[in-house]
Structure formats: C-alpha cells, structure tokens
PDB file of C-alpha atoms in Angstrom:
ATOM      1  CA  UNK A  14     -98.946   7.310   0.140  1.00  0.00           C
ATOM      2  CA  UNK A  15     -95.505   8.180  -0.279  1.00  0.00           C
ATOM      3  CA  UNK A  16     -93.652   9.398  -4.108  1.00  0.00           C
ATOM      4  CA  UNK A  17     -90.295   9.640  -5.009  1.00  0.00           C
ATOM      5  CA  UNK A  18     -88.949  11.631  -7.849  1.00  0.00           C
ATOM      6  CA  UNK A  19     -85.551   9.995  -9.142  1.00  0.00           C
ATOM      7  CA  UNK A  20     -83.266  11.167 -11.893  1.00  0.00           C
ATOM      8  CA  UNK A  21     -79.926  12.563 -12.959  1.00  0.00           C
ATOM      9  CA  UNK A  22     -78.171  15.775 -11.534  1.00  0.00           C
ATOM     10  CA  UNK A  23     -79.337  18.892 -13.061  1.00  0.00           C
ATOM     11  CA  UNK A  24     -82.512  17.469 -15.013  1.00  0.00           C
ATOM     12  CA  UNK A  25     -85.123  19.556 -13.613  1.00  0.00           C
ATOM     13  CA  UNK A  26     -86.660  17.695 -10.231  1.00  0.00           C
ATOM     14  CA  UNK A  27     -86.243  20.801  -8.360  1.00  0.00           C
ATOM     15  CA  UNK A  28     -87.762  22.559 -10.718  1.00  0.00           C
ATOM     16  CA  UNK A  29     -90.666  19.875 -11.546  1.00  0.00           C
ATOM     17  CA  UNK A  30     -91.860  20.051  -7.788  1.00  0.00           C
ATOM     18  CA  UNK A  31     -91.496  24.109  -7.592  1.00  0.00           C
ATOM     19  CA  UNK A  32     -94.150  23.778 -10.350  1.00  0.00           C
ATOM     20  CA  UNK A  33     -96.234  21.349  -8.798  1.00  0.00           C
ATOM     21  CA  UNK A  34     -96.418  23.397  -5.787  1.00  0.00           C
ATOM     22  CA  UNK A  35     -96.700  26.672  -7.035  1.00  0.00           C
ATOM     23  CA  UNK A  36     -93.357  27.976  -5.546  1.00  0.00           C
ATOM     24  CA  UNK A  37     -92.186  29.022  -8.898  1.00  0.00           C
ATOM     25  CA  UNK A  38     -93.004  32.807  -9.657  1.00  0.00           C
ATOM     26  CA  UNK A  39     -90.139  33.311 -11.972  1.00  0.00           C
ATOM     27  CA  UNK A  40     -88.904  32.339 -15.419  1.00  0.00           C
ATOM     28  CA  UNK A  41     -90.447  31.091 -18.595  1.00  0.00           C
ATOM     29  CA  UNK A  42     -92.695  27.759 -18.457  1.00  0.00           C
ATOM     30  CA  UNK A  43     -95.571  26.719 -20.085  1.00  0.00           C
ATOM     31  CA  UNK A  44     -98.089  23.811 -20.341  1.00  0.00           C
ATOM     32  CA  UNK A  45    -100.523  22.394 -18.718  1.00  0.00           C
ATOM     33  CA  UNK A  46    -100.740  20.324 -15.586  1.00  0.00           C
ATOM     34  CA  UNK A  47    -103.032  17.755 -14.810  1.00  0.00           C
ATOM     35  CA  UNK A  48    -103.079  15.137 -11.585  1.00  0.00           C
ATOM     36  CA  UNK A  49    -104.627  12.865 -11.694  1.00  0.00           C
ATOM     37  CA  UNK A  50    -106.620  13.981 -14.742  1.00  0.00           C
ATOM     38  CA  UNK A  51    -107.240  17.517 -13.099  1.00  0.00           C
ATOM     39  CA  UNK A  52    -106.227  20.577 -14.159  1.00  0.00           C
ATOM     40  CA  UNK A  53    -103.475  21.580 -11.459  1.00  0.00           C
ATOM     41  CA  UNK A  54    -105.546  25.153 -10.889  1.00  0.00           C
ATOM     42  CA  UNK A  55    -108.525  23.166 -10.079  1.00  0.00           C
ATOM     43  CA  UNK A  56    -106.694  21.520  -7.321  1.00  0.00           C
ATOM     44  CA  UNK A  57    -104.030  23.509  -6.248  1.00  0.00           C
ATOM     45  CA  UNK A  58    -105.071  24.485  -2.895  1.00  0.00           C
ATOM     46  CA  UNK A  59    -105.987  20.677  -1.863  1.00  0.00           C
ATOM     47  CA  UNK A  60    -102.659  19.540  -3.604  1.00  0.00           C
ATOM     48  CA  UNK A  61    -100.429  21.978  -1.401  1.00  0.00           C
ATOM     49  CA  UNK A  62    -101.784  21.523   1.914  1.00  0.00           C
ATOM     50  CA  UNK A  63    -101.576  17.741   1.349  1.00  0.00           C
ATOM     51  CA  UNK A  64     -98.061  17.536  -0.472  1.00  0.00           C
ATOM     52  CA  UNK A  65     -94.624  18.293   0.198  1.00  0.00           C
ATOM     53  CA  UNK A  66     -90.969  18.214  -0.326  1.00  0.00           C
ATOM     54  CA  UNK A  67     -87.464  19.233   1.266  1.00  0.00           C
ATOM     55  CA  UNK A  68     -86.827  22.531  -0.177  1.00  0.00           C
ATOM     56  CA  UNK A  69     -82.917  23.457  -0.816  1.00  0.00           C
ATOM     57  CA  UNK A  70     -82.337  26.515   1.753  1.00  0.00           C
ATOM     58  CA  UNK A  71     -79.105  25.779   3.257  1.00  0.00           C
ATOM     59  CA  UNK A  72     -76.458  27.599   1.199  1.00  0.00           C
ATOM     60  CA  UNK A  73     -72.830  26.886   2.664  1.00  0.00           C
ATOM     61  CA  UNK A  74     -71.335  28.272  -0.481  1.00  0.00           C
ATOM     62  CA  UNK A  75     -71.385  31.954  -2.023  1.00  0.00           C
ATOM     63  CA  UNK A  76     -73.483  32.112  -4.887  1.00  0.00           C
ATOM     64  CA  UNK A  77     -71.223  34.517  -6.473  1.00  0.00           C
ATOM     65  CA  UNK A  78     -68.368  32.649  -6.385  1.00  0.00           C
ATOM     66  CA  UNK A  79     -67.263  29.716  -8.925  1.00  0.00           C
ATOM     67  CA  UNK A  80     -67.162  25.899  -7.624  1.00  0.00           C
ATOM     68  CA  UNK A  81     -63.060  26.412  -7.231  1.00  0.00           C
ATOM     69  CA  UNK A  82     -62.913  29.320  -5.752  1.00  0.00           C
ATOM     70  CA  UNK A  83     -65.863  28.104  -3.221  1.00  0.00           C
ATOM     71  CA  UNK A  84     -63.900  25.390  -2.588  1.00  0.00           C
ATOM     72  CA  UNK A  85     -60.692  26.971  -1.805  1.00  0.00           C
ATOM     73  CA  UNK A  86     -61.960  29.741   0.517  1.00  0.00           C
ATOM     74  CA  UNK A  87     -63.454  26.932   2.221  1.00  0.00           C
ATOM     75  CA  UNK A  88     -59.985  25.261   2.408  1.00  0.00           C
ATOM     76  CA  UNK A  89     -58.039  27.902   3.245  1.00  0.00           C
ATOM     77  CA  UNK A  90     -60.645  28.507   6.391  1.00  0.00           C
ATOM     78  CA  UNK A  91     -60.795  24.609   7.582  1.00  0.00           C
ATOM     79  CA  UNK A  92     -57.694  22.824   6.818  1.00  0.00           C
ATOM     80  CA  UNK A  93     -55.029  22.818   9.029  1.00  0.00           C
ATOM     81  CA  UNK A  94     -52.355  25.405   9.147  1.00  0.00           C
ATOM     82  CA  UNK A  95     -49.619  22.536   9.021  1.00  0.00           C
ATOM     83  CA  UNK A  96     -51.211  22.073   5.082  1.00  0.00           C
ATOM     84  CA  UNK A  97     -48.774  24.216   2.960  1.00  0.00           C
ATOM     85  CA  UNK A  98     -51.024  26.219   0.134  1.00  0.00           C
ATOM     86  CA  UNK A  99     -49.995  24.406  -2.303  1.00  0.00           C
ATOM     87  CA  UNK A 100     -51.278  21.375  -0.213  1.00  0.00           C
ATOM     88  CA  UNK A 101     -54.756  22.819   0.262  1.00  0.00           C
ATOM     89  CA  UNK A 102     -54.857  23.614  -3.770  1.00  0.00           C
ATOM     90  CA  UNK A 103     -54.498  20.144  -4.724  1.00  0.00           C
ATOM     91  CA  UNK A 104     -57.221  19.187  -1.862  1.00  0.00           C
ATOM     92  CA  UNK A 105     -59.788  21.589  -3.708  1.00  0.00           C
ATOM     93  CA  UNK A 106     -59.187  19.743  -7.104  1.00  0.00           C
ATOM     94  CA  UNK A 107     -59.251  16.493  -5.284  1.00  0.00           C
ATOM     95  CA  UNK A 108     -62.431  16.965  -3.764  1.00  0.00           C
ATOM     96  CA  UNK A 109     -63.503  18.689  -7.362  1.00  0.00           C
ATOM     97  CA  UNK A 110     -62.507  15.216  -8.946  1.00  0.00           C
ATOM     98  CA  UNK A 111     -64.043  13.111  -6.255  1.00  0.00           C
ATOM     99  CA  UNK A 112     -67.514  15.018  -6.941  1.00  0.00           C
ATOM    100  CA  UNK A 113     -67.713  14.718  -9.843  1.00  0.00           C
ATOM    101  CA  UNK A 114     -67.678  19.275 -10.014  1.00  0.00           C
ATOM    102  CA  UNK A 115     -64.068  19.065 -12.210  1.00  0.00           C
ATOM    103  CA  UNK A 116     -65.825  19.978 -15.165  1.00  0.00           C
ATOM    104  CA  UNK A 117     -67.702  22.651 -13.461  1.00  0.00           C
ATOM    105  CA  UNK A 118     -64.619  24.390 -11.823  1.00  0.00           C
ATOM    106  CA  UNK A 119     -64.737  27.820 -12.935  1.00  0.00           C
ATOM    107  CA  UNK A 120     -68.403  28.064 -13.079  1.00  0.00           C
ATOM    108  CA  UNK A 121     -70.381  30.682 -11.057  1.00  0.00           C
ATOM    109  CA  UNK A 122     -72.497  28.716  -8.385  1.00  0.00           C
ATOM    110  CA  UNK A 123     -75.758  30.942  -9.610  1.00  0.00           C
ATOM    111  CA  UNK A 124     -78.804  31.798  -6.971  1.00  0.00           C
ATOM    112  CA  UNK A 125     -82.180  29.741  -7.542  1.00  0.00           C
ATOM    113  CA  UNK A 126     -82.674  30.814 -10.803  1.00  0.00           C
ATOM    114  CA  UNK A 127     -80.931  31.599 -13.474  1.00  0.00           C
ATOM    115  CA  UNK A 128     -77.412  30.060 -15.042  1.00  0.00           C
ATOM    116  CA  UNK A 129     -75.666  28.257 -12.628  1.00  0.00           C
ATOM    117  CA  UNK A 130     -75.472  24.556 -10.794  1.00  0.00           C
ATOM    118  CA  UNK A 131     -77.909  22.587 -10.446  1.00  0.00           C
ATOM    119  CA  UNK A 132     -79.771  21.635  -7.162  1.00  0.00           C
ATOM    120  CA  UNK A 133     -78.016  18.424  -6.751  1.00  0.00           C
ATOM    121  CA  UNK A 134     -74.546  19.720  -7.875  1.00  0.00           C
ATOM    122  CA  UNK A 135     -74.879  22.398  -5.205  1.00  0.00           C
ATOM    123  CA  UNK A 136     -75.668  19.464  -3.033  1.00  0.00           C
ATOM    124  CA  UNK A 137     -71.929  18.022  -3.826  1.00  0.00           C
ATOM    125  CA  UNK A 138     -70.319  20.983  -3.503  1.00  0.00           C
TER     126      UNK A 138
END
C-alpha cells in the first residue's frame, strides 16, 4: 500500500515522518505514537525496514545565507554577463515574488533544525 502525507508549506510533514522513522535525535518533542494501535517502540524496527520516504539532502543553497542573498549569488553566477546588475537584482525579487519567498527575503535559510525555512520553502528556493 502506498500513503501520502499532504499539507501546507512549513507545517511539520518533514518533521512528522523524521518522527515516524526515528531519524529525529534532536530537539524537543513529546507524546506518544501509536500505528495502528501500537505503541511506535513496539514496532519500530518492522515499521522502518518496511517504510520510507524521500529525505531532503540536496542543498543548492548556503544555509548561512538569507533567501536574497542566496538568490543573488546565484544570479550573479548564472545569468548572463549581457544582464546589467541592476538587471539581475530585479530577477532575484522576481523570482522571490514568483515563489512565493518575498516575505521571507532577509531570512537566514537555517540547517535541518533549528529557525529557518521550512522543507518545502527550501524546495522553492
């Protein structure tokens, strides 16, 4: 059988299936899990082996860096030299606007955990 987990940007799916797996060794959580009416500890090592999910390795952004200046280092690299820089500015907040990451301009990207963007804001950027 096949599941898929749907929801807004930045609500917590990553973080959701990190728990379900076990991948999640840092931060504050707590509860219970159950599947299926199961404690998750009960079933953990049958649930991994027989589960699993895209995790989000790729990083083609600095973590360090906000979503602008991400996006203009990246500009500055890959557009063409015939773009002016004043030209490749107004292409980062384009692109900013077009993904919805306007808002989230002068925010530090963040590592795994922590502050930061979310999974699927990374994603857009």
């Amino acid at each position: 059988w096949t599941s898929t987990t749907l929801s807004l940007f930045g609500c917590g799916k990553t973080t959701f299936l990190d728990l379900l797996t076990g991948r999640r060794k840092s931060g504050t959580f707590s509860g219970d899990i159950y599947i299926n009416g199961i404690k998750m500890e009960d079933v953990r090592d049958w649930y991994v082996h027989n589960t699993g999910y895209m995790l989000q390795l790729a990083t083609p952004y600095y973590e360090q860096l906000t979503v602008r200046e991400n996006l203009t280092l990246a500009a500055a690299m890959k557009l063409p030299d015939k773009f002016t820089l004043r030209e490749k500015f107004e292409r980062v907040e384009q692109v900013m606007e077009v993904s919805g990451l306007s808002e989230l301009a002068d925010t530090i990207i963040g590592g795994v955990t922590g502050p930061g963007l979310s999974g699927g804001q990374k994603r857009r950027l």
